[in-house]
GROMACS .gro file of C-alpha atoms in nm:
model
  199
    1MET     CA    1   0.011   0.009  -0.005
    2ASP     CA    2   0.146   0.331  -0.080
    3THR     CA    3   0.196   0.617   0.157
    4GLY     CA    4  -0.110   0.813   0.060
    5ARG     CA    5  -0.343   0.484   0.066
    6SER     CA    6  -0.183   0.409   0.411
    7GLU     CA    7  -0.245   0.749   0.546
    8ILE     CA    8  -0.617   0.737   0.410
    9ALA     CA    9  -0.671   0.387   0.586
   10GLU     CA   10  -0.510   0.510   0.909
   11ARG     CA   11  -0.726   0.824   0.906
   12TYR     CA   12  -1.032   0.619   0.853
   13ARG     CA   13  -0.948   0.383   1.131
   14ARG     CA   14  -0.886   0.661   1.371
   15ARG     CA   15  -1.213   0.829   1.286
   16ALA     CA   16  -1.401   0.488   1.289
   17ASP     CA   17  -1.257   0.412   1.640
   18ALA     CA   18  -1.387   0.747   1.771
   19PHE     CA   19  -1.730   0.688   1.622
   20GLU     CA   20  -1.748   0.336   1.745
   21ALA     CA   21  -1.643   0.438   2.087
   22THR     CA   22  -1.935   0.685   2.108
   23VAL     CA   23  -2.171   0.435   1.981
   24ALA     CA   24  -2.057   0.187   2.245
   25ALA     CA   25  -2.118   0.446   2.526
   26VAL     CA   26  -2.488   0.495   2.436
   27GLY     CA   27  -2.713   0.346   2.696
   28GLU     CA   28  -3.029   0.145   2.564
   29GLU     CA   29  -3.241   0.438   2.686
   30GLY     CA   30  -3.042   0.679   2.469
   31TRP     CA   31  -3.120   0.531   2.117
   32GLY     CA   32  -3.452   0.701   2.094
   33ARG     CA   33  -3.331   1.051   2.176
   34PRO     CA   34  -3.348   1.328   1.910
   35SER     CA   35  -3.043   1.420   1.719
   36PRO     CA   36  -2.930   1.750   1.566
   37CYS     CA   37  -3.031   1.597   1.230
   38ALA     CA   38  -3.408   1.683   1.164
   39GLU     CA   39  -3.631   1.376   1.205
   40TRP     CA   40  -3.338   1.146   1.317
   41ASP     CA   41  -3.299   0.997   1.655
   42ALA     CA   42  -2.957   0.863   1.784
   43ARG     CA   43  -3.020   0.511   1.623
   44ASP     CA   44  -3.093   0.695   1.286
   45VAL     CA   45  -2.746   0.851   1.298
   46VAL     CA   46  -2.590   0.532   1.325
   47ARG     CA   47  -2.818   0.381   1.064
   48HIS     CA   48  -2.717   0.669   0.826
   49VAL     CA   49  -2.344   0.598   0.880
   50VAL     CA   50  -2.389   0.225   0.815
   51ASP     CA   51  -2.579   0.325   0.495
   52MET     CA   52  -2.308   0.541   0.386
   53HIS     CA   53  -2.060   0.254   0.432
   54SER     CA   54  -2.279   0.056   0.191
   55VAL     CA   55  -2.267   0.328  -0.063
   56MET     CA   56  -1.890   0.312  -0.067
   57LEU     CA   57  -1.924  -0.060  -0.175
   58ARG     CA   58  -2.134   0.012  -0.474
   59PRO     CA   59  -1.872   0.092  -0.720
   60TYR     CA   60  -1.721  -0.248  -0.662
   61GLY     CA   61  -2.052  -0.427  -0.704
   62ARG     CA   62  -2.028  -0.557  -0.352
   63GLN     CA   63  -2.318  -0.604  -0.106
   64PRO     CA   64  -2.288  -0.505   0.264
   65THR     CA   65  -2.259  -0.774   0.504
   66PRO     CA   66  -2.603  -0.810   0.674
   67ALA     CA   67  -2.641  -0.631   0.994
   68ASP     CA   68  -2.954  -0.493   1.187
   69VAL     CA   69  -2.906  -0.143   1.331
   70ASP     CA   70  -3.237  -0.174   1.521
   71ALA     CA   71  -3.139  -0.477   1.698
   72ASP     CA   72  -2.773  -0.398   1.757
   73PRO     CA   73  -2.649  -0.053   1.648
   74LEU     CA   74  -2.281  -0.128   1.758
   75THR     CA   75  -2.249  -0.469   1.586
   76ALA     CA   76  -2.400  -0.308   1.281
   77PHE     CA   77  -2.144  -0.041   1.269
   78ARG     CA   78  -1.863  -0.278   1.331
   79THR     CA   79  -1.977  -0.494   1.042
   80ALA     CA   80  -2.003  -0.207   0.814
   81ARG     CA   81  -1.655  -0.066   0.890
   82ALA     CA   82  -1.501  -0.415   0.841
   83ASP     CA   83  -1.659  -0.408   0.486
   84VAL     CA   84  -1.500  -0.073   0.410
   85GLU     CA   85  -1.166  -0.152   0.575
   86ALA     CA   86  -1.153  -0.463   0.339
   87VAL     CA   87  -1.183  -0.229   0.039
   88LEU     CA   88  -0.895   0.006   0.189
   89ASP     CA   89  -0.671  -0.279   0.275
   90ASP     CA   90  -0.682  -0.425  -0.086
   91PRO     CA   91  -0.445  -0.221  -0.310
   92ASP     CA   92  -0.631  -0.302  -0.613
   93LEU     CA   93  -0.971  -0.196  -0.492
   94ALA     CA   94  -0.826   0.095  -0.299
   95GLY     CA   95  -0.660   0.224  -0.621
   96GLN     CA   96  -0.953   0.148  -0.859
   97VAL     CA   97  -1.098   0.463  -1.021
   98THR     CA   98  -1.455   0.509  -0.926
   99GLU     CA   99  -1.742   0.749  -1.034
  100SER     CA  100  -1.906   0.938  -0.764
  101PRO     CA  101  -2.128   1.267  -0.730
  102ALA     CA  102  -1.800   1.414  -0.601
  103GLY     CA  103  -1.611   1.335  -0.925
  104THR     CA  104  -1.401   1.059  -1.053
  105MET     CA  105  -1.144   0.933  -0.813
  106PRO     CA  106  -0.979   0.618  -0.664
  107GLY     CA  107  -1.205   0.433  -0.423
  108ALA     CA  108  -0.979   0.508  -0.125
  109ASP     CA  109  -1.012   0.878  -0.199
  110MET     CA  110  -1.400   0.849  -0.214
  111VAL     CA  111  -1.397   0.676   0.123
  112ASP     CA  112  -1.165   0.942   0.267
  113ARG     CA  113  -1.380   1.238   0.132
  114VAL     CA  114  -1.708   1.099   0.204
  115VAL     CA  115  -1.778   0.835   0.466
  116SER     CA  116  -1.454   0.880   0.660
  117GLU     CA  117  -1.506   1.272   0.697
  118ASP     CA  118  -1.887   1.193   0.762
  119MET     CA  119  -1.806   1.010   1.080
  120VAL     CA  120  -1.648   1.317   1.233
  121LEU     CA  121  -1.972   1.501   1.189
  122HIS     CA  122  -2.201   1.222   1.301
  123ARG     CA  123  -1.990   1.150   1.589
  124TRP     CA  124  -2.081   1.520   1.707
  125ASP     CA  125  -2.439   1.446   1.631
  126LEU     CA  126  -2.453   1.129   1.814
  127ALA     CA  127  -2.235   1.273   2.121
  128ARG     CA  128  -2.463   1.572   2.138
  129ALA     CA  129  -2.797   1.369   2.105
  130THR     CA  130  -2.673   1.127   2.405
  131GLY     CA  131  -2.502   1.375   2.635
  132GLN     CA  132  -2.152   1.270   2.565
  133ASP     CA  133  -1.829   1.479   2.501
  134ASP     CA  134  -1.893   1.641   2.161
  135THR     CA  135  -1.570   1.816   2.113
  136ILE     CA  136  -1.432   1.753   1.771
  137ASP     CA  137  -1.055   1.681   1.756
  138PRO     CA  138  -0.879   2.023   1.679
  139ALA     CA  139  -0.639   1.863   1.436
  140GLU     CA  140  -0.946   1.731   1.243
  141LEU     CA  141  -1.095   2.063   1.236
  142GLU     CA  142  -0.782   2.239   1.116
  143ARG     CA  143  -0.735   1.972   0.844
  144MET     CA  144  -1.099   1.985   0.721
  145TRP     CA  145  -1.147   2.351   0.733
  146PRO     CA  146  -1.005   2.456   0.400
  147ALA     CA  147  -1.232   2.182   0.210
  148LEU     CA  148  -1.538   2.263   0.417
  149GLN     CA  149  -1.523   2.606   0.264
  150GLU     CA  150  -1.554   2.467  -0.071
  151ILE     CA  151  -1.815   2.183  -0.028
  152PRO     CA  152  -1.974   2.134  -0.371
  153ASP     CA  153  -2.337   2.213  -0.411
  154VAL     CA  154  -2.404   1.849  -0.516
  155MET     CA  155  -2.293   1.738  -0.167
  156ARG     CA  156  -2.597   1.924  -0.029
  157VAL     CA  157  -2.842   1.779  -0.286
  158PRO     CA  158  -3.066   1.513  -0.122
  159GLY     CA  159  -3.039   1.177  -0.293
  160ALA     CA  160  -2.706   1.262  -0.496
  161PHE     CA  161  -2.547   0.958  -0.333
  162GLY     CA  162  -2.857   0.734  -0.348
  163PRO     CA  163  -3.225   0.720  -0.262
  164GLY     CA  164  -3.260   0.884   0.096
  165VAL     CA  165  -2.908   0.989   0.119
  166THR     CA  166  -2.808   1.353   0.210
  167VAL     CA  167  -2.448   1.425   0.267
  168PHE     CA  168  -2.469   1.772   0.401
  169GLY     CA  169  -2.758   2.009   0.482
  170PRO     CA  170  -2.787   2.390   0.412
  171VAL     CA  171  -2.530   2.612   0.566
  172VAL     CA  172  -2.611   2.740   0.909
  173GLU     CA  173  -2.505   3.105   0.963
  174VAL     CA  174  -2.244   3.137   1.241
  175PRO     CA  175  -2.042   3.466   1.348
  176ASP     CA  176  -1.710   3.488   1.186
  177ASP     CA  177  -1.548   3.522   1.525
  178ALA     CA  178  -1.710   3.196   1.661
  179PRO     CA  179  -1.480   2.905   1.763
  180LEU     CA  180  -1.367   2.698   1.473
  181GLN     CA  181  -1.576   2.404   1.572
  182HIS     CA  182  -1.894   2.626   1.550
  183ARG     CA  183  -1.799   2.759   1.220
  184ALA     CA  184  -1.709   2.409   1.084
  185LEU     CA  185  -2.048   2.277   1.202
  186GLY     CA  186  -2.235   2.563   1.035
  187LEU     CA  187  -2.057   2.479   0.711
  188LEU     CA  188  -2.157   2.105   0.769
  189GLY     CA  189  -2.526   2.225   0.809
  190ARG     CA  190  -2.545   2.204   1.191
  191ASP     CA  191  -2.651   2.452   1.443
  192PRO     CA  192  -2.363   2.445   1.709
  193ALA     CA  193  -2.635   2.568   1.966
  194TRP     CA  194  -2.863   2.269   1.927
  195ARG     CA  195  -2.945   2.078   2.228
  196PRO     CA  196  -3.189   1.782   2.269
  197PRO     CA  197  -3.520   1.880   2.447
  198ALA     CA  198  -3.505   1.851   2.819
  199GLY     CA  199  -3.673   1.545   2.985
   0.00000   0.00000   0.00000
């Protein structure tokens, strides 16, 4: 595996580890809590991440390993990440050029730009919904910030990556002097002030 692909795989695993730890910390009573994503509860956040992992397999004609988010969100995520890691760990698949709404690129780059970064955002969603520490790694924010300012319009189009899939919502206006995490969340279509209803 070349250096670039190795870095992508390592970055994916780091982000997946963080997301998995957040999923693992949700108590059974927490799965029905509302999330910052309109009409989604905490379980739906995991369902979306699992679904996006399935999208990463489509260019290869692969089907996701069966898993049930309703029955066991943690196992479902672990299963989905194993499917994507199998692609990243295969030099031929990782380097295979694929077509995506974000353009033509090697499969590993598609994983990096879509589902890998998606987990950073949705870890915040899940943590905020379930009362966990929702701090985004400052190094992640610094790395992602330039690209966040240039998110293609297609990434905000519902269904661009498949039926029912929306990558980013409309921009939420945040003051220019707000903390970087708040500004990043605004560009990612999140209101950084959102809190789940009390009770």
